[in-house]
Amino acid sequence: MSKRRREFEKAGSRRNPGGFIGELWGFIRTNKKWWMLPILALLLLLGLLTLLGGTGAAPFIYSLF
């Protein structure tokens, strides 16, 4: 078996503890894509506002705008 194939199989058998978030963080850190962090933060904030808009906190959120 070639060295490349053994490395490939070893990498495939590793457990990914972080899931999607860990993989995304690894991508940003490895490829130096720091410009993506503000975009992701804004998307998370908008998602949070959307979720809270359907709860009892909606009147308080609407008064912010």
Short mmCIF file of N, CA and C in Angstrom, two decimals, residues 11-24 26:
data_model
loop_
_atom_site.label_atom_id
_atom_site.label_comp_id
_atom_site.label_asym_id
_atom_site.label_seq_id
_atom_site.Cartn_x
_atom_site.Cartn_y
_atom_site.Cartn_z
N ALA A 11 -6.53 9.90 7.59
CA ALA A 11 -7.29 11.14 7.71
C ALA A 11 -8.79 10.87 7.69
N GLY A 12 -9.22 9.89 6.91
CA GLY A 12 -10.63 9.57 6.84
C GLY A 12 -11.17 8.89 8.08
N SER A 13 -10.31 8.23 8.83
CA SER A 13 -10.77 7.54 10.02
C SER A 13 -10.78 8.43 11.26
N ARG A 14 -10.24 9.63 11.15
CA ARG A 14 -10.25 10.55 12.29
C ARG A 14 -11.66 11.01 12.59
N ARG A 15 -11.91 11.22 13.86
CA ARG A 15 -13.22 11.71 14.29
C ARG A 15 -13.22 13.22 14.20
N ASN A 16 -14.31 13.79 13.70
CA ASN A 16 -14.45 15.24 13.58
C ASN A 16 -15.29 15.74 14.76
N PRO A 17 -14.66 16.20 15.84
CA PRO A 17 -15.41 16.55 17.04
C PRO A 17 -16.20 17.85 16.90
N GLY A 18 -15.80 18.74 16.02
CA GLY A 18 -16.44 20.04 15.94
C GLY A 18 -17.65 20.09 15.04
N GLY A 19 -17.81 19.11 14.19
CA GLY A 19 -18.92 19.13 13.24
C GLY A 19 -18.76 20.27 12.25
N PHE A 20 -19.87 20.84 11.86
CA PHE A 20 -19.87 21.89 10.85
C PHE A 20 -19.14 23.14 11.33
N ILE A 21 -19.41 23.55 12.57
CA ILE A 21 -18.78 24.77 13.10
C ILE A 21 -17.27 24.59 13.21
N GLY A 22 -16.83 23.44 13.68
CA GLY A 22 -15.40 23.18 13.78
C GLY A 22 -14.72 23.15 12.42
N GLU A 23 -15.40 22.57 11.46
CA GLU A 23 -14.84 22.52 10.11
C GLU A 23 -14.77 23.92 9.50
N LEU A 24 -15.80 24.73 9.72
CA LEU A 24 -15.81 26.10 9.23
C LEU A 24 -14.71 26.92 9.88
N GLY A 26 -11.93 25.75 11.16
CA GLY A 26 -10.67 25.26 10.62
C GLY A 26 -10.38 25.82 9.24
#
